GROMACS .gro file of C-alpha atoms in nm:
model
  210
    1UNK     CA    1   0.485  -3.423  -9.982
    2UNK     CA    2   0.127  -3.483 -10.096
    3UNK     CA    3   0.079  -3.715  -9.800
    4UNK     CA    4   0.190  -3.444  -9.555
    5UNK     CA    5  -0.041  -3.189  -9.717
    6UNK     CA    6  -0.329  -3.435  -9.706
    7UNK     CA    7  -0.274  -3.503  -9.333
    8UNK     CA    8  -0.249  -3.130  -9.260
    9UNK     CA    9  -0.570  -3.063  -9.450
   10UNK     CA   10  -0.744  -3.345  -9.265
   11UNK     CA   11  -0.630  -3.214  -8.925
   12UNK     CA   12  -0.748  -2.864  -9.018
   13UNK     CA   13  -1.084  -3.000  -9.125
   14UNK     CA   14  -1.124  -3.194  -8.800
   15UNK     CA   15  -1.029  -2.887  -8.594
   16UNK     CA   16  -1.271  -2.671  -8.790
   17UNK     CA   17  -1.549  -2.926  -8.747
   18UNK     CA   18  -1.484  -2.947  -8.371
   19UNK     CA   19  -1.490  -2.569  -8.341
   20UNK     CA   20  -1.819  -2.551  -8.530
   21UNK     CA   21  -1.972  -2.820  -8.312
   22UNK     CA   22  -1.846  -2.650  -7.996
   23UNK     CA   23  -2.000  -2.322  -8.107
   24UNK     CA   24  -2.328  -2.488  -8.202
   25UNK     CA   25  -2.356  -2.679  -7.877
   26UNK     CA   26  -2.222  -2.389  -7.666
   27UNK     CA   27  -1.975  -2.610  -7.481
   28UNK     CA   28  -1.889  -2.467  -7.140
   29UNK     CA   29  -1.533  -2.509  -7.018
   30UNK     CA   30  -1.397  -2.473  -6.665
   31UNK     CA   31  -1.052  -2.496  -6.511
   32UNK     CA   32  -0.914  -2.623  -6.184
   33UNK     CA   33  -0.569  -2.607  -6.027
   34UNK     CA   34  -0.565  -2.976  -5.938
   35UNK     CA   35  -0.220  -2.959  -5.781
   36UNK     CA   36  -0.329  -2.680  -5.545
   37UNK     CA   37  -0.645  -2.866  -5.447
   38UNK     CA   38  -0.454  -3.189  -5.392
   39UNK     CA   39  -0.185  -3.044  -5.166
   40UNK     CA   40  -0.427  -2.824  -4.968
   41UNK     CA   41  -0.690  -3.091  -4.908
   42UNK     CA   42  -0.685  -3.165  -4.535
   43UNK     CA   43  -0.667  -3.540  -4.598
   44UNK     CA   44  -0.344  -3.487  -4.794
   45UNK     CA   45  -0.186  -3.325  -4.490
   46UNK     CA   46  -0.308  -3.615  -4.276
   47UNK     CA   47  -0.181  -3.878  -4.520
   48UNK     CA   48   0.151  -3.697  -4.555
   49UNK     CA   49   0.192  -3.702  -4.177
   50UNK     CA   50   0.117  -4.076  -4.165
   51UNK     CA   51   0.370  -4.142  -4.442
   52UNK     CA   52   0.635  -3.935  -4.264
   53UNK     CA   53   0.577  -4.124  -3.940
   54UNK     CA   54   0.603  -4.456  -4.124
   55UNK     CA   55   0.924  -4.343  -4.292
   56UNK     CA   56   1.072  -4.241  -3.956
   57UNK     CA   57   0.981  -4.578  -3.802
   58UNK     CA   58   1.147  -4.762  -4.089
   59UNK     CA   59   1.448  -4.533  -4.067
   60UNK     CA   60   1.484  -4.605  -3.695
   61UNK     CA   61   1.463  -4.980  -3.759
   62UNK     CA   62   1.729  -4.952  -4.028
   63UNK     CA   63   1.948  -4.744  -3.798
   64UNK     CA   64   1.936  -5.016  -3.530
   65UNK     CA   65   2.039  -5.278  -3.784
   66UNK     CA   66   2.328  -5.062  -3.904
   67UNK     CA   67   2.442  -5.013  -3.544
   68UNK     CA   68   2.436  -5.391  -3.496
   69UNK     CA   69   2.632  -5.433  -3.819
   70UNK     CA   70   2.895  -5.182  -3.708
   71UNK     CA   71   2.928  -5.360  -3.373
   72UNK     CA   72   2.985  -5.697  -3.543
   73UNK     CA   73   3.227  -5.530  -3.783
   74UNK     CA   74   3.428  -5.400  -3.487
   75UNK     CA   75   3.423  -5.745  -3.326
   76UNK     CA   76   3.548  -5.896  -3.652
   77UNK     CA   77   3.840  -5.655  -3.673
   78UNK     CA   78   3.934  -5.728  -3.313
   79UNK     CA   79   3.910  -6.103  -3.371
   80UNK     CA   80   4.118  -6.071  -3.689
   81UNK     CA   81   4.393  -5.885  -3.505
   82UNK     CA   82   4.407  -6.158  -3.242
   83UNK     CA   83   4.480  -6.421  -3.506
   84UNK     CA   84   4.819  -6.256  -3.565
   85UNK     CA   85   4.930  -6.283  -3.203
   86UNK     CA   86   5.256  -6.483  -3.217
   87UNK     CA   87   5.257  -6.524  -2.840
   88UNK     CA   88   4.979  -6.781  -2.847
   89UNK     CA   89   4.993  -7.140  -2.967
   90UNK     CA   90   4.904  -7.252  -3.318
   91UNK     CA   91   4.588  -7.416  -3.189
   92UNK     CA   92   4.480  -7.093  -3.022
   93UNK     CA   93   4.550  -6.894  -3.340
   94UNK     CA   94   4.340  -7.144  -3.537
   95UNK     CA   95   4.063  -7.108  -3.282
   96UNK     CA   96   4.076  -6.731  -3.312
   97UNK     CA   97   4.079  -6.755  -3.690
   98UNK     CA   98   3.755  -6.955  -3.685
   99UNK     CA   99   3.604  -6.700  -3.447
  100UNK     CA  100   3.699  -6.421  -3.690
  101UNK     CA  101   3.548  -6.615  -3.980
  102UNK     CA  102   3.229  -6.653  -3.780
  103UNK     CA  103   3.211  -6.276  -3.728
  104UNK     CA  104   3.275  -6.222  -4.099
  105UNK     CA  105   2.986  -6.454  -4.184
  106UNK     CA  106   2.763  -6.267  -3.938
  107UNK     CA  107   2.863  -5.939  -4.103
  108UNK     CA  108   2.764  -6.067  -4.447
  109UNK     CA  109   2.429  -6.191  -4.318
  110UNK     CA  110   2.354  -5.856  -4.155
  111UNK     CA  111   2.457  -5.672  -4.471
  112UNK     CA  112   2.220  -5.886  -4.679
  113UNK     CA  113   1.943  -5.830  -4.423
  114UNK     CA  114   1.992  -5.453  -4.433
  115UNK     CA  115   1.987  -5.446  -4.814
  116UNK     CA  116   1.668  -5.653  -4.821
  117UNK     CA  117   1.511  -5.430  -4.555
  118UNK     CA  118   1.595  -5.118  -4.758
  119UNK     CA  119   1.428  -5.263  -5.067
  120UNK     CA  120   1.118  -5.369  -4.874
  121UNK     CA  121   1.095  -5.035  -4.693
  122UNK     CA  122   1.110  -4.847  -5.022
  123UNK     CA  123   0.844  -5.075  -5.170
  124UNK     CA  124   0.618  -5.029  -4.866
  125UNK     CA  125   0.645  -4.650  -4.877
  126UNK     CA  126   0.593  -4.634  -5.253
  127UNK     CA  127   0.284  -4.856  -5.234
  128UNK     CA  128   0.138  -4.661  -4.941
  129UNK     CA  129   0.204  -4.334  -5.124
  130UNK     CA  130   0.041  -4.467  -5.442
  131UNK     CA  131  -0.271  -4.579  -5.255
  132UNK     CA  132  -0.294  -4.245  -5.079
  133UNK     CA  133  -0.262  -4.057  -5.406
  134UNK     CA  134  -0.517  -4.272  -5.588
  135UNK     CA  135  -0.772  -4.239  -5.306
  136UNK     CA  136  -0.737  -3.861  -5.281
  137UNK     CA  137  -0.749  -3.813  -5.658
  138UNK     CA  138  -1.069  -4.020  -5.671
  139UNK     CA  139  -1.228  -3.810  -5.394
  140UNK     CA  140  -1.129  -3.483  -5.559
  141UNK     CA  141  -1.248  -3.597  -5.899
  142UNK     CA  142  -1.581  -3.696  -5.746
  143UNK     CA  143  -1.638  -3.339  -5.626
  144UNK     CA  144  -1.516  -3.199  -5.959
  145UNK     CA  145  -1.769  -3.417  -6.141
  146UNK     CA  146  -2.051  -3.290  -5.920
  147UNK     CA  147  -1.953  -2.925  -5.965
  148UNK     CA  148  -1.911  -2.970  -6.341
  149UNK     CA  149  -2.253  -3.130  -6.380
  150UNK     CA  150  -2.430  -2.877  -6.160
  151UNK     CA  151  -2.261  -2.591  -6.346
  152UNK     CA  152  -2.334  -2.734  -6.688
  153UNK     CA  153  -1.967  -2.769  -6.783
  154UNK     CA  154  -1.878  -3.015  -7.057
  155UNK     CA  155  -1.506  -3.015  -6.983
  156UNK     CA  156  -1.288  -2.926  -6.684
  157UNK     CA  157  -0.921  -2.865  -6.763
  158UNK     CA  158  -0.638  -2.899  -6.510
  159UNK     CA  159  -0.460  -2.562  -6.526
  160UNK     CA  160  -0.163  -2.701  -6.329
  161UNK     CA  161  -0.091  -2.978  -6.580
  162UNK     CA  162   0.237  -2.972  -6.772
  163UNK     CA  163   0.341  -3.139  -7.096
  164UNK     CA  164   0.608  -3.404  -7.140
  165UNK     CA  165   0.859  -3.127  -7.212
  166UNK     CA  166   0.778  -2.950  -6.886
  167UNK     CA  167   0.585  -2.663  -7.043
  168UNK     CA  168   0.236  -2.566  -6.917
  169UNK     CA  169  -0.050  -2.721  -7.110
  170UNK     CA  170  -0.276  -2.423  -7.035
  171UNK     CA  171  -0.085  -2.121  -7.165
  172UNK     CA  172  -0.347  -1.868  -7.051
  173UNK     CA  173  -0.633  -1.883  -6.806
  174UNK     CA  174  -0.858  -1.588  -6.725
  175UNK     CA  175  -1.002  -1.782  -6.429
  176UNK     CA  176  -1.353  -1.684  -6.538
  177UNK     CA  177  -1.483  -2.034  -6.469
  178UNK     CA  178  -1.230  -2.170  -6.222
  179UNK     CA  179  -1.351  -2.439  -5.981
  180UNK     CA  180  -1.041  -2.453  -5.761
  181UNK     CA  181  -1.183  -2.262  -5.465
  182UNK     CA  182  -1.530  -2.415  -5.459
  183UNK     CA  183  -1.397  -2.770  -5.491
  184UNK     CA  184  -1.134  -2.718  -5.221
  185UNK     CA  185  -1.385  -2.556  -4.985
  186UNK     CA  186  -1.627  -2.847  -5.019
  187UNK     CA  187  -1.350  -3.102  -4.964
  188UNK     CA  188  -1.229  -2.923  -4.653
  189UNK     CA  189  -1.579  -2.902  -4.504
  190UNK     CA  190  -1.516  -3.254  -4.370
  191UNK     CA  191  -1.202  -3.148  -4.183
  192UNK     CA  192  -1.204  -3.210  -3.805
  193UNK     CA  193  -1.289  -2.905  -3.597
  194UNK     CA  194  -0.941  -2.894  -3.441
  195UNK     CA  195  -0.758  -2.906  -3.776
  196UNK     CA  196  -0.637  -2.582  -3.934
  197UNK     CA  197  -0.727  -2.582  -4.304
  198UNK     CA  198  -0.523  -2.359  -4.543
  199UNK     CA  199  -0.730  -2.065  -4.665
  200UNK     CA  200  -1.018  -2.136  -4.429
  201UNK     CA  201  -1.172  -1.865  -4.213
  202UNK     CA  202  -1.108  -1.943  -3.846
  203UNK     CA  203  -1.418  -1.985  -3.629
  204UNK     CA  204  -1.514  -1.697  -3.401
  205UNK     CA  205  -1.376  -1.708  -3.049
  206UNK     CA  206  -1.628  -1.679  -2.766
  207UNK     CA  207  -1.529  -1.410  -2.521
  208UNK     CA  208  -1.648  -1.407  -2.164
  209UNK     CA  209  -1.845  -1.102  -2.071
  210UNK     CA  210  -1.680  -0.896  -1.804
   0.00000   0.00000   0.00000
């Protein structure tokens, strides 16, 4: 019991000391909706499109292999039925049996190939997605760092972050010092002219004088 009280007192003292230091140093805090910035950054849309195209290509390759597997499976069933034909000689039935066994072996090889392909495809997509995420996060964080330093902020908190239990980490945010818009605008300044950026003001359209 004394140990618990001692720990509680220590935590209170640390919190009080931090609050006093924060007040003395006038620490400036800012927030950013990192999730919103991430998903509305034009490079995210581009990377998402590339990933979707890659996934479709892999899906088409897998579909072709499955079609080949189903064809061999049909050939195996046909060959197996022919082994039961009593009208042919024993030698012919043995020959057909070996042919059916060959088709069965081909089926198993194709099945193993498909399973291996599925594992590799998943690994490829996961790795490509991880690299994309890491690169975009690094770019966004770079702009956040610049804005924080220029604005004199000591700490920038992600208002979209959630705890391990799924509850929001930031329970209230007045958005007085929110960097979401300025960071997103600067990131999207590099967007190609023909790309529509969410939230961006469209360029004026030149009209021919009549």
